Tab-separated table of C-alpha atoms in Angstrom:
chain	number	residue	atom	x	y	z
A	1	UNK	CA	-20.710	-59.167	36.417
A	2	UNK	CA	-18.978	-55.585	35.831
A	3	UNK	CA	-21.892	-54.035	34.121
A	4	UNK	CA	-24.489	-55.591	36.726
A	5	UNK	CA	-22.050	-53.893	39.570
A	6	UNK	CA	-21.793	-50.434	37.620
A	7	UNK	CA	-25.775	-51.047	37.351
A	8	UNK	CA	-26.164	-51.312	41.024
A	9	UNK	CA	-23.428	-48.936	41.982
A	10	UNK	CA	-25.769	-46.491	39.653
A	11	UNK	CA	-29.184	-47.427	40.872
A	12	UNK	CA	-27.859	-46.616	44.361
A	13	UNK	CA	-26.718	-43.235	43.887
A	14	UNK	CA	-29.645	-42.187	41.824
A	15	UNK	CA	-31.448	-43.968	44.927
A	16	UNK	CA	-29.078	-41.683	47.237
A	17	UNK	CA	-30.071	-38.690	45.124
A	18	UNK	CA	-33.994	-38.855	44.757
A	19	UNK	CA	-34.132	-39.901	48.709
A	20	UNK	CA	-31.572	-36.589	49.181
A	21	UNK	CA	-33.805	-34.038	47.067
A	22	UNK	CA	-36.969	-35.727	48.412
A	23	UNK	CA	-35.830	-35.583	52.177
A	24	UNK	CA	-36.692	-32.124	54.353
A	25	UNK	CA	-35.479	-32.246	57.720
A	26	UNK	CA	-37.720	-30.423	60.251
A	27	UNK	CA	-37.490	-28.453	63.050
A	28	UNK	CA	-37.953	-29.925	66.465
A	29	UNK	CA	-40.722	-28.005	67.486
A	30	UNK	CA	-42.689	-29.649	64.102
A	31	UNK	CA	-45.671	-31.385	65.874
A	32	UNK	CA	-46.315	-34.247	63.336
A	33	UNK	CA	-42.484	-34.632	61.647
A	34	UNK	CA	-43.233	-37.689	60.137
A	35	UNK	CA	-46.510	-36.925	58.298
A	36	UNK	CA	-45.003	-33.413	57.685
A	37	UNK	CA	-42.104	-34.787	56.036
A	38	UNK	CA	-43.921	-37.792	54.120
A	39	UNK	CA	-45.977	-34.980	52.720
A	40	UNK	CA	-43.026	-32.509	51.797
A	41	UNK	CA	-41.583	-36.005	49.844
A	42	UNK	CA	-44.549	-36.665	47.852
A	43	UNK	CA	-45.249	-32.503	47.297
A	44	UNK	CA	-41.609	-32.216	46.054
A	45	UNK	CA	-41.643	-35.223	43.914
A	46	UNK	CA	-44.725	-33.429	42.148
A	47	UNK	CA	-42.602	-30.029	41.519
A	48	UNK	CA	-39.931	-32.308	40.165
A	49	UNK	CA	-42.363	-34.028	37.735
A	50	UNK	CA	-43.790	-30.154	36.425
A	51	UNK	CA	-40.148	-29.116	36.332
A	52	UNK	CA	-39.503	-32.170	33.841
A	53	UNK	CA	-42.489	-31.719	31.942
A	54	UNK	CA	-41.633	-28.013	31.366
A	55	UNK	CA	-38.042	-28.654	30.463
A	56	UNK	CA	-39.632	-31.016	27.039
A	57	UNK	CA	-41.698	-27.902	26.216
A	58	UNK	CA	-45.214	-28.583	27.629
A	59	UNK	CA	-47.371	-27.038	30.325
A	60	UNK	CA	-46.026	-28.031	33.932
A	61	UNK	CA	-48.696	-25.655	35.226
A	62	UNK	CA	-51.622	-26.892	33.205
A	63	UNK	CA	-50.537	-30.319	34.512
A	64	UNK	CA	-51.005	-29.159	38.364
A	65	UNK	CA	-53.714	-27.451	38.056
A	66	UNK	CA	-55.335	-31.130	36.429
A	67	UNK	CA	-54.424	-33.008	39.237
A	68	UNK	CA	-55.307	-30.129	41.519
A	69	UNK	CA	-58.654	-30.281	40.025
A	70	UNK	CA	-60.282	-33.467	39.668
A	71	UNK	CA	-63.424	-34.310	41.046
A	72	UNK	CA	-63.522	-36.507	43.752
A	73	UNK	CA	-65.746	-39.672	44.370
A	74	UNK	CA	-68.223	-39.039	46.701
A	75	UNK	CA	-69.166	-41.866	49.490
A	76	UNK	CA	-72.839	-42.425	48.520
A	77	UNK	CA	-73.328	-42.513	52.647
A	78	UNK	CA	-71.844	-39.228	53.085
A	79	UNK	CA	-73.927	-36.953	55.047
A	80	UNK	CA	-72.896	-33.792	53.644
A	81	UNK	CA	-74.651	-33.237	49.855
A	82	UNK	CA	-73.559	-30.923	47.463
A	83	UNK	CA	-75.074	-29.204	44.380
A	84	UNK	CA	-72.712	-27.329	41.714
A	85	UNK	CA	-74.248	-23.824	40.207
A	86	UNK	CA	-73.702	-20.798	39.258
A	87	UNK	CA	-73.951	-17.211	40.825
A	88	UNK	CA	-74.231	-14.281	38.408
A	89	UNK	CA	-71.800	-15.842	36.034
A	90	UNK	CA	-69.291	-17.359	38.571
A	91	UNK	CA	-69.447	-21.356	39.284
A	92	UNK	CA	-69.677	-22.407	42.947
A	93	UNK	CA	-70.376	-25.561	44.669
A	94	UNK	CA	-72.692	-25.428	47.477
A	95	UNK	CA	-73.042	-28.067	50.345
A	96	UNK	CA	-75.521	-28.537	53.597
A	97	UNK	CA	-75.766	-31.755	55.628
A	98	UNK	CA	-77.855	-34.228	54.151
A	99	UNK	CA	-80.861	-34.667	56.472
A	100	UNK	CA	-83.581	-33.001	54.301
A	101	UNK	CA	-84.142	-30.384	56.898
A	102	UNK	CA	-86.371	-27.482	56.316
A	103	UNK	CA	-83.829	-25.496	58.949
A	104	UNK	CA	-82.864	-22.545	57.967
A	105	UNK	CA	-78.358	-22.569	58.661
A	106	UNK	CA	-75.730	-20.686	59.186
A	107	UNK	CA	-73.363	-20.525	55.521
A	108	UNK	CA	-69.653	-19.468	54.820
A	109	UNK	CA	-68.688	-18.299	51.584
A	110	UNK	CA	-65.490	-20.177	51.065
A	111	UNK	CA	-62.504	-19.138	48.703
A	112	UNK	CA	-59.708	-21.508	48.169
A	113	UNK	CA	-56.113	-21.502	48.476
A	114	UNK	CA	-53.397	-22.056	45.713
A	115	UNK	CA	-51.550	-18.570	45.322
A	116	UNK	CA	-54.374	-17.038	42.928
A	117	UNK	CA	-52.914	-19.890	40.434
A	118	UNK	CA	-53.501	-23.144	41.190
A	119	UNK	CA	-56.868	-24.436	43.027
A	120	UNK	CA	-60.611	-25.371	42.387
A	121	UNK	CA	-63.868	-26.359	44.436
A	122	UNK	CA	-62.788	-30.021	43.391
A	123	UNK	CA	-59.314	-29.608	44.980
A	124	UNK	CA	-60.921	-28.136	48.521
A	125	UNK	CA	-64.097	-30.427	48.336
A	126	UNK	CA	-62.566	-33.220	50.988
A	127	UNK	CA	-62.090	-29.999	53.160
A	128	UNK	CA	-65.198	-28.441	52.792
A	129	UNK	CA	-66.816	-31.440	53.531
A	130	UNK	CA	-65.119	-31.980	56.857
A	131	UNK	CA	-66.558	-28.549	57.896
A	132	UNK	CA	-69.686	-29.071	57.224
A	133	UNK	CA	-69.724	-32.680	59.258
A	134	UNK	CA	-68.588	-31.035	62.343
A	135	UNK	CA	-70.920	-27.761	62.211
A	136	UNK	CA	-74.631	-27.655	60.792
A	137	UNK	CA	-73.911	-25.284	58.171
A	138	UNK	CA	-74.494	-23.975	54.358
A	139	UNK	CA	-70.855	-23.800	52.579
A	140	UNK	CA	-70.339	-21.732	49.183
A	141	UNK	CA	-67.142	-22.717	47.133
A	142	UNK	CA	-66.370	-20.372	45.374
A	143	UNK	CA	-64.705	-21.235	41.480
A	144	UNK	CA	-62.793	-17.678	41.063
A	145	UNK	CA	-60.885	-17.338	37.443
A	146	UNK	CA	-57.184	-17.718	37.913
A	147	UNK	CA	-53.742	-15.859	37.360
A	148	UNK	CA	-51.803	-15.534	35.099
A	149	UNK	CA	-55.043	-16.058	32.637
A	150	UNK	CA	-56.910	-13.550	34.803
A	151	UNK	CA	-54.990	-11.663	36.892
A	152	UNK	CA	-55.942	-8.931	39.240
A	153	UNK	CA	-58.344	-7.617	40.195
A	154	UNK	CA	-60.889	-10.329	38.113
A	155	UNK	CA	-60.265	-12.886	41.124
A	156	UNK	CA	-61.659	-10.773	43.569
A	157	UNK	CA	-64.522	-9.350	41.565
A	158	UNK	CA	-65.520	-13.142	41.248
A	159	UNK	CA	-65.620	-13.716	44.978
A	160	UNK	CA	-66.903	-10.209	45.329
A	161	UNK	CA	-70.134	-11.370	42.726
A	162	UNK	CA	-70.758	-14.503	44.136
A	163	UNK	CA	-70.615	-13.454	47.592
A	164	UNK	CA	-73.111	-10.545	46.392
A	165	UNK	CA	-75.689	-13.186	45.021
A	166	UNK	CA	-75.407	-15.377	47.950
A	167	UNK	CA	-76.037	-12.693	50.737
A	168	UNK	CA	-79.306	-11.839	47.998
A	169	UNK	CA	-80.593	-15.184	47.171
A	170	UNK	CA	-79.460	-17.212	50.760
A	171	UNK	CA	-82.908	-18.321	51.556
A	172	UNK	CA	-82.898	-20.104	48.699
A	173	UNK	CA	-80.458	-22.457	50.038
A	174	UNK	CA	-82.004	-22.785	52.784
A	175	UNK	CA	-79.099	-20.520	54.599
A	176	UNK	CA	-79.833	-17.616	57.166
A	177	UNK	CA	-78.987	-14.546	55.459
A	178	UNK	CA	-78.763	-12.706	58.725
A	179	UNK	CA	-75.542	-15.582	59.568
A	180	UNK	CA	-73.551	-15.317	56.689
A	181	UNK	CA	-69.751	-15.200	56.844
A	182	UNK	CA	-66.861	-15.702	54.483
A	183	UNK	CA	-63.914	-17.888	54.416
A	184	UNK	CA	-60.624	-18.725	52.620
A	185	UNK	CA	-57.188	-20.116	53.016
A	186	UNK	CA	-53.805	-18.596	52.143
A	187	UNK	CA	-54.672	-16.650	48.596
A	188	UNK	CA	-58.483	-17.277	49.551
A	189	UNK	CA	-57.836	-15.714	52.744
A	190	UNK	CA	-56.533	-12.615	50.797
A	191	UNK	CA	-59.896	-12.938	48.872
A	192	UNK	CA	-62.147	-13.519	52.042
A	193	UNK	CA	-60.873	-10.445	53.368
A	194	UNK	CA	-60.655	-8.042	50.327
A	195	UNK	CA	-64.713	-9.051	50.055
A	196	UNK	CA	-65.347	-7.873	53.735
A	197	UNK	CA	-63.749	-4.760	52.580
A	198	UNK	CA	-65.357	-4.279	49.466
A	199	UNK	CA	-68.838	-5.139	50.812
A	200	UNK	CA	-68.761	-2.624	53.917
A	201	UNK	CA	-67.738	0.137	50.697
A	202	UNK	CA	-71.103	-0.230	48.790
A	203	UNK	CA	-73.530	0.998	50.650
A	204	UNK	CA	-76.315	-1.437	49.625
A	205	UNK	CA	-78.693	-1.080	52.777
A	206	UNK	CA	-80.172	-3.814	51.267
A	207	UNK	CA	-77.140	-6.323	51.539
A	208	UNK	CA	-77.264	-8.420	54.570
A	209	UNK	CA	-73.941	-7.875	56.732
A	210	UNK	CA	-70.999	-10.409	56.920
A	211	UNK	CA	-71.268	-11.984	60.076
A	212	UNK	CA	-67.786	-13.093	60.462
A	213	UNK	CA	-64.977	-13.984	58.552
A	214	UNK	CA	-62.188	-16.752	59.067
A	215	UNK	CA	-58.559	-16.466	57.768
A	216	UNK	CA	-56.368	-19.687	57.493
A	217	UNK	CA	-52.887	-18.670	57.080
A	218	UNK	CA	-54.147	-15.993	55.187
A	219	UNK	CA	-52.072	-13.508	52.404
A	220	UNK	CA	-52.518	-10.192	53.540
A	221	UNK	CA	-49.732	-7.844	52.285
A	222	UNK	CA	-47.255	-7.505	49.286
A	223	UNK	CA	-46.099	-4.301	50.890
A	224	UNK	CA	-43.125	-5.806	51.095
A	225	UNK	CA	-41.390	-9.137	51.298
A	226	UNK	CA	-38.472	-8.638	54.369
A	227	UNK	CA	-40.591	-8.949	58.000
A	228	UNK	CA	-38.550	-12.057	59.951
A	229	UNK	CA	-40.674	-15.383	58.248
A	230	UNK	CA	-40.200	-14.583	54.683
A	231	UNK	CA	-36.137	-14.181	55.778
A	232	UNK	CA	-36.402	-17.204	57.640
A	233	UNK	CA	-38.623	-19.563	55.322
A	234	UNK	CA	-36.301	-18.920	52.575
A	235	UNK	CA	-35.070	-22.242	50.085
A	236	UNK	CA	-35.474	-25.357	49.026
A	237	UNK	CA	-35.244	-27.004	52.481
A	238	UNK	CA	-38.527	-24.563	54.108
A	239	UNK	CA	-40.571	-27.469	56.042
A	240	UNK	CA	-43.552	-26.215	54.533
A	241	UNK	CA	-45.066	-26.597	50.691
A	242	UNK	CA	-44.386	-22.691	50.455
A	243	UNK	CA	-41.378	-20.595	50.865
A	244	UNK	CA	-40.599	-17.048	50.396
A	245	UNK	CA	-39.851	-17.235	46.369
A	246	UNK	CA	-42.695	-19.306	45.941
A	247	UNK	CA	-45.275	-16.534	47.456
A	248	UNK	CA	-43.493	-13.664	45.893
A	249	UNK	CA	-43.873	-15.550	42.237
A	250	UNK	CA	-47.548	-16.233	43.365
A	251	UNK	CA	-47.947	-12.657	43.749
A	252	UNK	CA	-46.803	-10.988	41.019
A	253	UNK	CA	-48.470	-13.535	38.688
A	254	UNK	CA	-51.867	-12.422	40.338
A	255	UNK	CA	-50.721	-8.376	39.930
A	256	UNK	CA	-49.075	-8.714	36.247
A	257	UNK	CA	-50.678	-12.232	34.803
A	258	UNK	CA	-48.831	-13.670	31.885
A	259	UNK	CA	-46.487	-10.118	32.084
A	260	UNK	CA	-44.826	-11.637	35.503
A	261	UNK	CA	-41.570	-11.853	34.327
A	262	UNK	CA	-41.183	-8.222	33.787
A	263	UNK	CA	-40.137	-8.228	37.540
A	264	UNK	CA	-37.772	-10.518	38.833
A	265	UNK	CA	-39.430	-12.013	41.934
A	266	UNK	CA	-35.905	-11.752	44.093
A	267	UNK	CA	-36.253	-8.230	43.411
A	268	UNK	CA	-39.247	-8.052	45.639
A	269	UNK	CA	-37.487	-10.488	48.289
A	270	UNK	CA	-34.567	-8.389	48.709
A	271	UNK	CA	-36.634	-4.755	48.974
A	272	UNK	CA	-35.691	-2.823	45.771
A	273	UNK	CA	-39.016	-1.680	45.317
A	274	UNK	CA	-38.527	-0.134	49.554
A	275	UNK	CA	-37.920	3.562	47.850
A	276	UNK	CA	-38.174	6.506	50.577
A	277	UNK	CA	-41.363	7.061	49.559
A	278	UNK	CA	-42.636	3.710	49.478
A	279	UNK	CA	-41.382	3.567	53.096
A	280	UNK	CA	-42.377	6.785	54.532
A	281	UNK	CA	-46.034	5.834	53.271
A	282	UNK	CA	-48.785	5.773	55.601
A	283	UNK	CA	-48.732	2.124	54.932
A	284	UNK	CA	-45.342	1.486	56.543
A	285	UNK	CA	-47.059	1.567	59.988
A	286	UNK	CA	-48.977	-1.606	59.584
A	287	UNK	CA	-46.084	-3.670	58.731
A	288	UNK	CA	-44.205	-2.189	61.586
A	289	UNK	CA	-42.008	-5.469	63.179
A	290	UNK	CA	-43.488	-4.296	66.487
A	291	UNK	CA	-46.522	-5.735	65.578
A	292	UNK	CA	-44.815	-8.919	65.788
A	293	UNK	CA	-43.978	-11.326	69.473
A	294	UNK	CA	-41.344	-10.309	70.767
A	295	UNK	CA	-39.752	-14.062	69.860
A	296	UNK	CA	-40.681	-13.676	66.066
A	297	UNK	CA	-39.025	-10.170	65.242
A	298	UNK	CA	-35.409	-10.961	65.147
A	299	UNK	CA	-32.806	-8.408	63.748
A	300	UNK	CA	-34.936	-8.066	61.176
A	301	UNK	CA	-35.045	-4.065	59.842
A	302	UNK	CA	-35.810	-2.690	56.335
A	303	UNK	CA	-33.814	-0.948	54.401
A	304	UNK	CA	-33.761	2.782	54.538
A	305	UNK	CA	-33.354	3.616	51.240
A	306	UNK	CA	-33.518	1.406	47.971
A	307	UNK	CA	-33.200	3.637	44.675
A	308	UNK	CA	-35.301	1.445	42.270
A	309	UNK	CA	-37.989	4.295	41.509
A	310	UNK	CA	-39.003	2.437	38.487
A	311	UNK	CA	-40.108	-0.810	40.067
A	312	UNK	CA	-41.324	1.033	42.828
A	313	UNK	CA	-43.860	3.165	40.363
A	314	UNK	CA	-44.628	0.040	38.515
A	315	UNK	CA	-45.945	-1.669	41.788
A	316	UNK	CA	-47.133	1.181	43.785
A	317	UNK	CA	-50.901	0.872	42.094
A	318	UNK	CA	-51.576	-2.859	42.595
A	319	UNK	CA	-49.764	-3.790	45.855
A	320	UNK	CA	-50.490	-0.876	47.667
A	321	UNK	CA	-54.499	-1.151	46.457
A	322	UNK	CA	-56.548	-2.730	49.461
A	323	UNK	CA	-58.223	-5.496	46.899
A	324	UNK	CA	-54.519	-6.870	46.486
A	325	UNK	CA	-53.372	-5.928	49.644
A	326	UNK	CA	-56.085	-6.162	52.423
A	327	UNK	CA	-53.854	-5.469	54.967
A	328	UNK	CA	-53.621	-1.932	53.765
A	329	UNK	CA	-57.276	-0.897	53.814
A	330	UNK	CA	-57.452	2.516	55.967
A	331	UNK	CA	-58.591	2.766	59.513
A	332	UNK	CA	-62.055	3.735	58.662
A	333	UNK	CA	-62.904	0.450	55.745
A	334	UNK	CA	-61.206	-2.014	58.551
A	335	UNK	CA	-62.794	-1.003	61.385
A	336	UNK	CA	-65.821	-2.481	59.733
A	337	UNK	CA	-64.710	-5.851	59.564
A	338	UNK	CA	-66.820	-8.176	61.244
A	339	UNK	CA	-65.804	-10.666	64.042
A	340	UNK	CA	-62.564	-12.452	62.564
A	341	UNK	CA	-61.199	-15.404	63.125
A	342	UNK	CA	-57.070	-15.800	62.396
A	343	UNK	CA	-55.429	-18.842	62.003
A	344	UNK	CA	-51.505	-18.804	61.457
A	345	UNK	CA	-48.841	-21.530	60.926
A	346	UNK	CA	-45.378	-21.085	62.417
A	347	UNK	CA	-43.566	-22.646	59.027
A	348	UNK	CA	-45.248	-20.218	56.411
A	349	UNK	CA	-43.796	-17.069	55.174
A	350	UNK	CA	-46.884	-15.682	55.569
A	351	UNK	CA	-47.130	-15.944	59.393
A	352	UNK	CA	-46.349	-12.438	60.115
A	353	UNK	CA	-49.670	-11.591	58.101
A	354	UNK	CA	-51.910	-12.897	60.429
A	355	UNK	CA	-50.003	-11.460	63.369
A	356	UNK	CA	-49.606	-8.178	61.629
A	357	UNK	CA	-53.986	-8.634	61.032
A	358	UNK	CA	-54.528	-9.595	64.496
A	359	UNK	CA	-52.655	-6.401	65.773
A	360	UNK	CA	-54.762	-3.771	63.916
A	361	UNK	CA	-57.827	-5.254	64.099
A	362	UNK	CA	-57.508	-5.144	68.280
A	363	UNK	CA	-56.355	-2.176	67.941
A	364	UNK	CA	-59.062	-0.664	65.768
A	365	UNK	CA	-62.003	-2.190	68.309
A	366	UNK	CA	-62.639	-5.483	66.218
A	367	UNK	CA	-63.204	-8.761	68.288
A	368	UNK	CA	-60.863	-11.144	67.138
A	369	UNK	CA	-59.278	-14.716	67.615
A	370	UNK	CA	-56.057	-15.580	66.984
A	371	UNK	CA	-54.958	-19.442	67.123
A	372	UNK	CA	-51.356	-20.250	65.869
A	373	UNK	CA	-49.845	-23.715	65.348
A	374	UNK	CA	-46.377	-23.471	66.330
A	375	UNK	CA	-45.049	-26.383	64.898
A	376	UNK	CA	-46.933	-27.189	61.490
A	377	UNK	CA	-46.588	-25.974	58.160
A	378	UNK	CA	-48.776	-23.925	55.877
A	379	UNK	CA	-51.403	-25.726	53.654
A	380	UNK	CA	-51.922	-28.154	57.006
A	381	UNK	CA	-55.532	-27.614	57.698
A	382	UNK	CA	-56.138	-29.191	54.164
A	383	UNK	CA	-54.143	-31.895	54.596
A	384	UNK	CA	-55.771	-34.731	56.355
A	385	UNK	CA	-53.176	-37.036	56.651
A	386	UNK	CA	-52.259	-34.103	59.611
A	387	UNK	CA	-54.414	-35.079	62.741
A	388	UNK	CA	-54.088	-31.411	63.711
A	389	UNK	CA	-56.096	-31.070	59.736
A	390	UNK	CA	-58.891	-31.856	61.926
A	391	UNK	CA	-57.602	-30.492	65.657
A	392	UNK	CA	-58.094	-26.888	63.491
A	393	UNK	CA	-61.222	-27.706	61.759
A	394	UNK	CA	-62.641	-28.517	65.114
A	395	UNK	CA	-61.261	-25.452	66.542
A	396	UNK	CA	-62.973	-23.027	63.626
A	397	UNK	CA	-66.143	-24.778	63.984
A	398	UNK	CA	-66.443	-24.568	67.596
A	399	UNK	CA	-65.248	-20.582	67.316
A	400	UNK	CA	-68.281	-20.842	64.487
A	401	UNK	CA	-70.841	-22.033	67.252
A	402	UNK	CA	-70.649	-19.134	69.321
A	403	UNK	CA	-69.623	-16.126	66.474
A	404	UNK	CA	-72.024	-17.424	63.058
């Protein structure tokens, strides 16, 4: 009877302990809590299971990016089709509805999310098909190579390629090139928006123009790491699948690849790459917290002087360099975007991005619409156990109706 009670006694508080580590409380602005935090559960139960597997010597990373990457079944009734191939080198899935139609569409180039690490066409197919329900349209997925194997700036020339072919060989697919846009979440967002830069710096009259381009939550500076989310969405107890050490890890695996460790990510949190010149930069302006609502910017300042020239030189040419950094592209490359769609999340430590986007673009002359979810998390519009998954979906489609 004694061991049986120590058993229980021990099953409860290892009970007590999983349900404690599992459990995130959220906000109560969060619009779905109980979803938001059933999803949290299951996401942190996952990082528990690669921290396990990396403590007895194996891959934890390899492991995500498995179940991050299998193909899905496919409903034989669907009425989306899709058909995997290869542009110039670079894989891609490509989907239209499934109604034989000789109709020439609309098309989005798509990048997915996963912090230039994790992510595939497989692990954003459920999404992409969604889209492509609700709005008659072509859809490229775009199969990038991924940090830390193939760090910057080989991502980005992947998108750039495939994007390149596409806006070439579109009639093929029976896609409009004259209606061609691009499209990415969180580090595809980053992507989808270096491309628009890249593209308006060639100079290929013959290259049809990007029509429009929509950012989800989008990545859009590593200037530096201290505007008022990534202080507030700091921890293990951030309702949302990312916090601040999270992205900053994410991004200097995409600058440094397997050589990430030569900076220490809290490094970047806490501003000791901020030297005077760093901050006196013509870059400075566009991270300026008066870019911000009034509501998000806080007491938040930078610091006026940080003497780490050292990790400041090492950084300078990556995150300053508008491929990595899109946010940073001078007044004359971003003025060319084309119409831009900007979705944010208010539980992301990338919020202030978008905002920060939003801001210049006006500002510049470029049409653009800004939708942000106050009370959900980043990663949502993925997520369809979220009904407001599908509330944004809707949303970019119908702002696709009238812009692609």
């Amino acid at each position: 009877m004694g061991k049986l009670k120590m058993l229980g006694i021990g099953m409860t508080v290892a009970v007590a302990l999983l349900a404690y580590f599992l459990y995130t409380p959220m906000p109560p602005e969060a619009e779905e809590p109980y979803r938001q935090m059933a999803f949290l559960a299951r996401f942190k139960l996952v990082l528990g299971l690669i921290s396990v597997v990396d403590m007895f010597g194996y891959n934890g990373v390899e492991m995500f990016r498995a179940m991050r990457s299998v193909k899905p079944a496919v409903d034989p009734n669907d009425t989306v089709t899709s058909l995997d191939d290869r542009f110039d080198g670079v894989d891609v899935r490509v989907y239209r509805p499934k109604d034989h139609s000789e109709e020439f569409l609309p098309a989005l180039v798509f990048f997915h999310g996963g912090g230039w690490v994790f992510g595939s066409r497989d692990s954003h197919d459920p999404m992409m098909r969604r889209f492509v329900r609700k709005k008659r349209m072509v859809v490229v997925s775009v199969e990038y190579r991924l940090a830390p194997e193939f760090p910057f700036p080989t991502p980005v020339e992947d998108c750039l390629t495939a994007t390149q072919y596409f806006l070439r060989h579109a009639k093929q697919y029976k896609a409009d090139p004259k209606r061609v846009g691009v499209m990415g979440d969180s580090a595809g967002g980053n992507l989808a928006a270096a491309v628009t830069h890249m593209l308006s710096s060639l100079h290929s009259p013959d290259l049809p123009k990007l029509k429009v381009q929509v950012l989800i939550y989008p990545a859009m500076q590593a200037f530096q790491f201290q505007s008022p989310a990534y202080i507030k969405y700091t921890g293990s107890s951030v309702p949302s699948l990312l916090n601040s050490e999270r992205m900053s890890e994410f991004w200097l695996r995409y600058a440094f690849g397997h050589d990430f460790t030569k900076v220490n990510h809290m490094d970047l949190l806490s501003g000791k790459h901020l030297t005077v010149d760093w901050l006196k930069s013509k870059e400075a302006r566009y991270v300026d917290f008066k870019n911000l609502p009034p509501e998000f910017r806080g007491d938040s300042t930078l610091p006026n002087e940080v003497k780490n020239d050292t990790l400041s030189r090492l950084l300078k040419p990556v995150f300053l360099d508008h491929r990595f950094s899109p946010l940073l592209a001078d007044d004359e490359t971003t003025r060319k975007s084309p119409d831009t769609y900007i979705l944010t999340a208010e539980f992301d430590p990338l919020r202030d991005d978008g905002f920060y986007l939003a801001a210049r673009l006006r500002e510049l002359g470029v049409r653009v619409e800004h939708r942000h979810y106050t009370g959900m998390d980043h990663g949502f519009v993925s997520i369809s156990l979220y009904k407001n998954s599908m509330n944004a979906v809707g949303e970019i489609c119908d702002y696709l109706h009238k812009a692609l």
